[in-house]
PDB file of C-alpha atoms in Angstrom:
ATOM      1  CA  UNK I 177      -7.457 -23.613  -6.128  1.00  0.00           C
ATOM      2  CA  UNK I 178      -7.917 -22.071  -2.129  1.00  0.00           C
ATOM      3  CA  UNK I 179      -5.721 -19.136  -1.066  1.00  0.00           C
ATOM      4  CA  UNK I 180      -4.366 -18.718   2.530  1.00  0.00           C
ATOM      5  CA  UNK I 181      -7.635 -17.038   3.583  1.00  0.00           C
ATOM      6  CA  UNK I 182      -9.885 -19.630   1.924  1.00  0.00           C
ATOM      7  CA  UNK I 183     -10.842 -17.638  -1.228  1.00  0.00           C
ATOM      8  CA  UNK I 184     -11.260 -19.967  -4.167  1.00  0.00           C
ATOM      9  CA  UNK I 185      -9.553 -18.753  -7.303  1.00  0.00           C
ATOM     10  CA  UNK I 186     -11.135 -18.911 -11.070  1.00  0.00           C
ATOM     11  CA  UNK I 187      -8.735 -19.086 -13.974  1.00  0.00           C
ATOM     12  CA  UNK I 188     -10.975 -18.479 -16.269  1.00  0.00           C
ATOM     13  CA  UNK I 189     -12.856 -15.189 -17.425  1.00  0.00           C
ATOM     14  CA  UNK I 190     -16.606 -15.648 -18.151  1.00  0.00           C
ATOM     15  CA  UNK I 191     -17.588 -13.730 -21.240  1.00  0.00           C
ATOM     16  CA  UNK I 192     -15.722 -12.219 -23.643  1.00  0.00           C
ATOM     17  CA  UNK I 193     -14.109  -9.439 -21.334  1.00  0.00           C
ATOM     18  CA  UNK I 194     -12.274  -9.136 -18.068  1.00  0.00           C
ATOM     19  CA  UNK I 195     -15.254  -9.867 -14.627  1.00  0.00           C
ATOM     20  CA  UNK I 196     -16.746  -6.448 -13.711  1.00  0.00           C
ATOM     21  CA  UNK I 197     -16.845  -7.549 -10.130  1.00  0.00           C
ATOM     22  CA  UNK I 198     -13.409  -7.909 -10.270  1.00  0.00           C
ATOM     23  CA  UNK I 199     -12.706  -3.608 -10.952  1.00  0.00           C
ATOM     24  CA  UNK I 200     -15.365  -2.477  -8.495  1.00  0.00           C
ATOM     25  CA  UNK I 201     -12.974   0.806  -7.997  1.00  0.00           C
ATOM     26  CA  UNK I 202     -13.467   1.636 -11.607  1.00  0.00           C
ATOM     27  CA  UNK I 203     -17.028   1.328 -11.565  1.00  0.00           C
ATOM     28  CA  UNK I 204     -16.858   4.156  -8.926  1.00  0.00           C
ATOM     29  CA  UNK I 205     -17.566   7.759 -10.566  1.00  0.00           C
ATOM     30  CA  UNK I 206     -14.628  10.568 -10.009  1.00  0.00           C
ATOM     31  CA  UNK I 207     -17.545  11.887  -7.192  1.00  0.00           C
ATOM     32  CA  UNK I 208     -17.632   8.684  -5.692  1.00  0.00           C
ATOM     33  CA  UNK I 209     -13.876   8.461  -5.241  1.00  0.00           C
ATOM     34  CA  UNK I 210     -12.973  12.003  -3.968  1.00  0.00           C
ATOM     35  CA  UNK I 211     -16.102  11.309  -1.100  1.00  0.00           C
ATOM     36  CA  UNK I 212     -14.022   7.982  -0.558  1.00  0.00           C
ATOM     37  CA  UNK I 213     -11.463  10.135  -0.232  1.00  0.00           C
ATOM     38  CA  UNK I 214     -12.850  12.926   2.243  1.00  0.00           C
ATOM     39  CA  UNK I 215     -14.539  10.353   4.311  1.00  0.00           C
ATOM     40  CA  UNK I 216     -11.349   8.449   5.206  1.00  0.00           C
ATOM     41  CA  UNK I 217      -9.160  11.591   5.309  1.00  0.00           C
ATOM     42  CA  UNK I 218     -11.903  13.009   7.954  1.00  0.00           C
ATOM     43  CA  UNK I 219     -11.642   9.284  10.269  1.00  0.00           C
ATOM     44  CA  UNK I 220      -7.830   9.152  10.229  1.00  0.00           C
ATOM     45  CA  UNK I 221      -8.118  12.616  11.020  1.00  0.00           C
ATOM     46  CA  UNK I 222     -10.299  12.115  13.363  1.00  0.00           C
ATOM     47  CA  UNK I 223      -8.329   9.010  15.570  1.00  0.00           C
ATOM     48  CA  UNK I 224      -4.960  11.399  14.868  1.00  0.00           C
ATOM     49  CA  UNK I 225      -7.119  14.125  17.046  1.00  0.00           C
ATOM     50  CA  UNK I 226      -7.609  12.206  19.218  1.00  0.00           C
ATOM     51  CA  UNK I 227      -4.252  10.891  19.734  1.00  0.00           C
ATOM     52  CA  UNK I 228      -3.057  15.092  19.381  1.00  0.00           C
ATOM     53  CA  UNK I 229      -5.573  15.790  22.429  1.00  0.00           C
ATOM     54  CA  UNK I 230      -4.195  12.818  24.801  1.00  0.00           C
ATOM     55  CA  UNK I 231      -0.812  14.660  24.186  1.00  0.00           C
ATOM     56  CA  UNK I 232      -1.355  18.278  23.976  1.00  0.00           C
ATOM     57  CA  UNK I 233      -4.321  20.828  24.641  1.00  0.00           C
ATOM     58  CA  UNK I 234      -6.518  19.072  26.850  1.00  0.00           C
ATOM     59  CA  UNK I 235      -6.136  19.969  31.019  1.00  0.00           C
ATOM     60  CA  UNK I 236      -6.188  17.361  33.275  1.00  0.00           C
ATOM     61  CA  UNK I 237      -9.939  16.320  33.967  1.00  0.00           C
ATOM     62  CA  UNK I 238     -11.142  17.337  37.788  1.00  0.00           C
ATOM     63  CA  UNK I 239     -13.796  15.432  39.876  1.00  0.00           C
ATOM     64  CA  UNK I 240     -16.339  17.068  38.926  1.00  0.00           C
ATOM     65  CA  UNK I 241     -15.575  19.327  36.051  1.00  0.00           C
ATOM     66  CA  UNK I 242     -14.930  16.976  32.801  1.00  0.00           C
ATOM     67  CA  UNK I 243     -16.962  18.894  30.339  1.00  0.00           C
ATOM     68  CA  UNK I 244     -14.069  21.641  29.656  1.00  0.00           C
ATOM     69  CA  UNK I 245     -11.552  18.829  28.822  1.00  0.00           C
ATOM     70  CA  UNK I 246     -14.178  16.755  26.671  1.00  0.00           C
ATOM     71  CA  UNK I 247     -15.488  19.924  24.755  1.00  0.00           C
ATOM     72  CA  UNK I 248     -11.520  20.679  23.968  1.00  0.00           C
ATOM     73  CA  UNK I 249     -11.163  17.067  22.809  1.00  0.00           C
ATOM     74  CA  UNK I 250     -14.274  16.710  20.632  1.00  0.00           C
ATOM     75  CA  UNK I 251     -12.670  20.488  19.300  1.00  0.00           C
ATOM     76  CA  UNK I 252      -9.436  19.029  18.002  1.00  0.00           C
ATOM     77  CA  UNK I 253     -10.929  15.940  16.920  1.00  0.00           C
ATOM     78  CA  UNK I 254     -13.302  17.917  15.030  1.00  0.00           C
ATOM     79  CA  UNK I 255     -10.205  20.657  13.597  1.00  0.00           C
ATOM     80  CA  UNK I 256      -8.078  17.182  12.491  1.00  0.00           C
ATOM     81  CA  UNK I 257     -10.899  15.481  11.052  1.00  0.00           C
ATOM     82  CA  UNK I 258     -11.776  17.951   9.167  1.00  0.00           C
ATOM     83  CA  UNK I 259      -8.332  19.246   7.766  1.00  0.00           C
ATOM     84  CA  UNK I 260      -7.509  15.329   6.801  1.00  0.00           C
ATOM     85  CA  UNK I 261     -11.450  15.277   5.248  1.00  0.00           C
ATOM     86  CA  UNK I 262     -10.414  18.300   2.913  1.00  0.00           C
ATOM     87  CA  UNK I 263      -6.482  16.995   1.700  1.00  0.00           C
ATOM     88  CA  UNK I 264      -7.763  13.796   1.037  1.00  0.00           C
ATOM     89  CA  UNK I 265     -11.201  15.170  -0.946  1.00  0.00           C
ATOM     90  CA  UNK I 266      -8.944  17.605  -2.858  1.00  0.00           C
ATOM     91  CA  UNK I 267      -6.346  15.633  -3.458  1.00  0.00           C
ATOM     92  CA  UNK I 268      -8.800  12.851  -5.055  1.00  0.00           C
ATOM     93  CA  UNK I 269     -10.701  15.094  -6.576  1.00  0.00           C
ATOM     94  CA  UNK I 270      -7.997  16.851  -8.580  1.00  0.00           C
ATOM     95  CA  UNK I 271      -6.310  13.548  -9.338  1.00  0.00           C
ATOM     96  CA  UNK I 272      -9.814  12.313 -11.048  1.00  0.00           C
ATOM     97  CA  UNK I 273      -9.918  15.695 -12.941  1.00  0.00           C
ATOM     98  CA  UNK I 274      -6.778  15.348 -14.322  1.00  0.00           C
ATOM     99  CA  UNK I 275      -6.771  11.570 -14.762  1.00  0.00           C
ATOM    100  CA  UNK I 276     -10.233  12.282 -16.942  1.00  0.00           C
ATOM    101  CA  UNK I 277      -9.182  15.246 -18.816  1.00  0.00           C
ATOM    102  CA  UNK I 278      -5.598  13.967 -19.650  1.00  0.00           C
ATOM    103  CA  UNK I 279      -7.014   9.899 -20.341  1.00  0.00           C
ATOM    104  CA  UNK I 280      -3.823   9.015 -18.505  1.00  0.00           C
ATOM    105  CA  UNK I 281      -3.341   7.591 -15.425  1.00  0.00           C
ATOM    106  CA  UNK I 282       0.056   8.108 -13.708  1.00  0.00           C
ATOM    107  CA  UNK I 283       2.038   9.650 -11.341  1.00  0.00           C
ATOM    108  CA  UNK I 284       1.800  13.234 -12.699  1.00  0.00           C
ATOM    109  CA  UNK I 285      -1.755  13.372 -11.637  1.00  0.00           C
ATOM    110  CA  UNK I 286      -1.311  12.315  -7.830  1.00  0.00           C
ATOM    111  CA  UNK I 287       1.508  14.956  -7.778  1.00  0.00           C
ATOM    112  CA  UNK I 288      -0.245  17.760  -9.086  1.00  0.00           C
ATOM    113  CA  UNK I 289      -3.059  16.157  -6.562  1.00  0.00           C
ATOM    114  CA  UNK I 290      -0.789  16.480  -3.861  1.00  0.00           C
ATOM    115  CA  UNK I 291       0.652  19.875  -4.533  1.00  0.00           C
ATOM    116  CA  UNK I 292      -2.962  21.248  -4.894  1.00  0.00           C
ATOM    117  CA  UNK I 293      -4.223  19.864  -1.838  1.00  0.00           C
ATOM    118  CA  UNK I 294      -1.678  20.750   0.138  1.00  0.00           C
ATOM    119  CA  UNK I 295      -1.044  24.080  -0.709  1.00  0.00           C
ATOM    120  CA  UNK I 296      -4.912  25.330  -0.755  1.00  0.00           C
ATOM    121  CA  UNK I 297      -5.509  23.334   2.423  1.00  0.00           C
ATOM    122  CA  UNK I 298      -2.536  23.807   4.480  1.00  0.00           C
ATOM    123  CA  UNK I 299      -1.539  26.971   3.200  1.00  0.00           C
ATOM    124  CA  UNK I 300      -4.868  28.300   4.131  1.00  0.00           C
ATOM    125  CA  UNK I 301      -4.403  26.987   7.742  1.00  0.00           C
ATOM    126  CA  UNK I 302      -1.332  28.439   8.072  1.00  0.00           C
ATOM    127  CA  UNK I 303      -2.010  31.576   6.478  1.00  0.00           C
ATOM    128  CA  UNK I 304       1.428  32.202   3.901  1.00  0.00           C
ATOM    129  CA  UNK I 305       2.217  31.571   0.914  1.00  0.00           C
ATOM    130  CA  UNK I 306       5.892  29.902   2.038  1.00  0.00           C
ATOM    131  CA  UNK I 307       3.644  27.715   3.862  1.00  0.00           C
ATOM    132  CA  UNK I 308       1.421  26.836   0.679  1.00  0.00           C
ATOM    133  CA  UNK I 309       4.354  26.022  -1.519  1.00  0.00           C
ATOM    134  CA  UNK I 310       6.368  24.022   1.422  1.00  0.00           C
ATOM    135  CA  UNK I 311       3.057  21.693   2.071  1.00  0.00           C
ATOM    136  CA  UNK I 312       2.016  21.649  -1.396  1.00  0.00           C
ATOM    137  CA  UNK I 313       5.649  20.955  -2.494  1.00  0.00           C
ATOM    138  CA  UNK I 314       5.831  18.388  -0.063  1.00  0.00           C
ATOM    139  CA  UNK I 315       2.503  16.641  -0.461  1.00  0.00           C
ATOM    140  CA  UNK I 316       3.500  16.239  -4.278  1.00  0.00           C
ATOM    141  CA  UNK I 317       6.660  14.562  -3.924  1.00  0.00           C
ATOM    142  CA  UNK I 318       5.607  12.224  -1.562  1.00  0.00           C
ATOM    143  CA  UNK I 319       2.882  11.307  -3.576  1.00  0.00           C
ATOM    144  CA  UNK I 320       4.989  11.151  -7.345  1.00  0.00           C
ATOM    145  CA  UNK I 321       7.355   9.044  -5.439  1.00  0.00           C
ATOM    146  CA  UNK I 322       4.774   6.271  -4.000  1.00  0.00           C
ATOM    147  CA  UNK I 323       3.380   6.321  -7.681  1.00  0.00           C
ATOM    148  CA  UNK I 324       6.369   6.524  -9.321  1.00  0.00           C
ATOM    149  CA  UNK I 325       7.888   3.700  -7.062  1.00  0.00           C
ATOM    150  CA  UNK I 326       5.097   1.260  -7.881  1.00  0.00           C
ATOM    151  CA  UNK I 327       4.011   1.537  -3.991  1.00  0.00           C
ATOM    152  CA  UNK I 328       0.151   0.063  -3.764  1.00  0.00           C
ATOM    153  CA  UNK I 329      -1.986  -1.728  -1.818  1.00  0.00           C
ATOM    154  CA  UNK I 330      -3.452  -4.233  -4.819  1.00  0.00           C
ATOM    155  CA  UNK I 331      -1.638  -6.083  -7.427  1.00  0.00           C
ATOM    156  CA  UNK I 332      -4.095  -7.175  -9.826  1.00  0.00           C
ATOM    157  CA  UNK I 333      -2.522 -10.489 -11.060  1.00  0.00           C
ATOM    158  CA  UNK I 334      -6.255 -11.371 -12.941  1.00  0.00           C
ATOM    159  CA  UNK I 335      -6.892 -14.042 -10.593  1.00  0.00           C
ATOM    160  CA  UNK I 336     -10.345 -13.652  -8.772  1.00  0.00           C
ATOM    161  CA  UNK I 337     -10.780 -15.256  -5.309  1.00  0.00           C
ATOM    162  CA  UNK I 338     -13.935 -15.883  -4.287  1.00  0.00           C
ATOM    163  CA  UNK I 339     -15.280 -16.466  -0.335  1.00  0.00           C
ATOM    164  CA  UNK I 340     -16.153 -19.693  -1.194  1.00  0.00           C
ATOM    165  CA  UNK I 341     -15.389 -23.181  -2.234  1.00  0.00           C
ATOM    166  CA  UNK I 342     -16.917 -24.775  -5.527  1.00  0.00           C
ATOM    167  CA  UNK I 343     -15.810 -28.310  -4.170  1.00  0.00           C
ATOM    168  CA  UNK I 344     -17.526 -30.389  -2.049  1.00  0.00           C
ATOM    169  CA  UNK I 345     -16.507 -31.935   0.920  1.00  0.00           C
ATOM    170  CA  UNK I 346     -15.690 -35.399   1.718  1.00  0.00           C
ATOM    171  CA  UNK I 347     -17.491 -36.279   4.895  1.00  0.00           C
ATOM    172  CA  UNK I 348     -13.858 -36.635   6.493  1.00  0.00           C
ATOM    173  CA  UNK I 349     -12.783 -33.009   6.499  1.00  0.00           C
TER     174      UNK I 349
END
């Protein structure tokens, strides 16, 4: 059977035990994940910098003189980047601890994710400990309640969908 984007679907599971291409995330080592993790925090951080530095800091650029206003650009892309790089590297990283040392894997361990990330990475930006517990506080509830809530990107119904069709085609199509 073809999906709406042409993937061909298997019903059946070969072996005695579920695909392994179909789990590729849990083939990836807690390291793996928590660079996953950095490296996407530091490119959304990175196109939100940019975004901040079309709004805010940067001076309008004279005829001749752009290098001041790209140097403060490439400066808060750099300072968002690398904020976002460090929540989402300690937030994975903690989750994977505690998801490995607990053998559970629910919404407790994104929470505790969150509130460490966000209170070691923001409070440290902001210097105070209300500041810590707000963002950690914050970062945690947002997080239990997307877990909690069932919130995700995949549903794994145990289908697999392949980029391909095991059916020939008649000469008409």
């Amino acid at each position: 059977m073809v999906n709406l984007w042409g993937f061909v679907r298997l019903e059946e599971n070969h072996g005695s035990g579920p695909c392994r291409s179909r789990y590729l995330e849990e083939e990836d080592t807690p390291l793996m994940k928590t660079i996953k993790g950095a490296t996407a925090g530091f490119v959304s951080g990175t196109i939100f910098g940019t975004i901040a530095a079309t709004w805010y800091d940067v001076p309008r650029v004279e005829r001749n003189v752009a290098l001041p206003g790209l140097i403060r650009t490439l400066k808060m892309m750099g300072n968002y980047g690398m904020t976002f790089a460090a929540i989402g590297g300690v937030y994975i990283g903690v989750e994977q601890l505690l998801q490995n040392k607990r053998m559970k894997r629910d919404f407790v361990n994104g929470a505790v994710g969150g509130f460490v990330a966000g209170a070691t990475v923001l409070g440290f930006k902001g210097r105070s400990i209300k500041t810590a517990i707000s963002a950690g506080t914050a970062l945690a509830v947002t997080s239990a309640v997307i877990d909690a809530g069932g919130q995700t990107t995949r549903i794994d119904t145990g289908k697999e969908y392949y980029p391909y069709t095991t059916k020939k085609r008649s000469t008409l199509d």
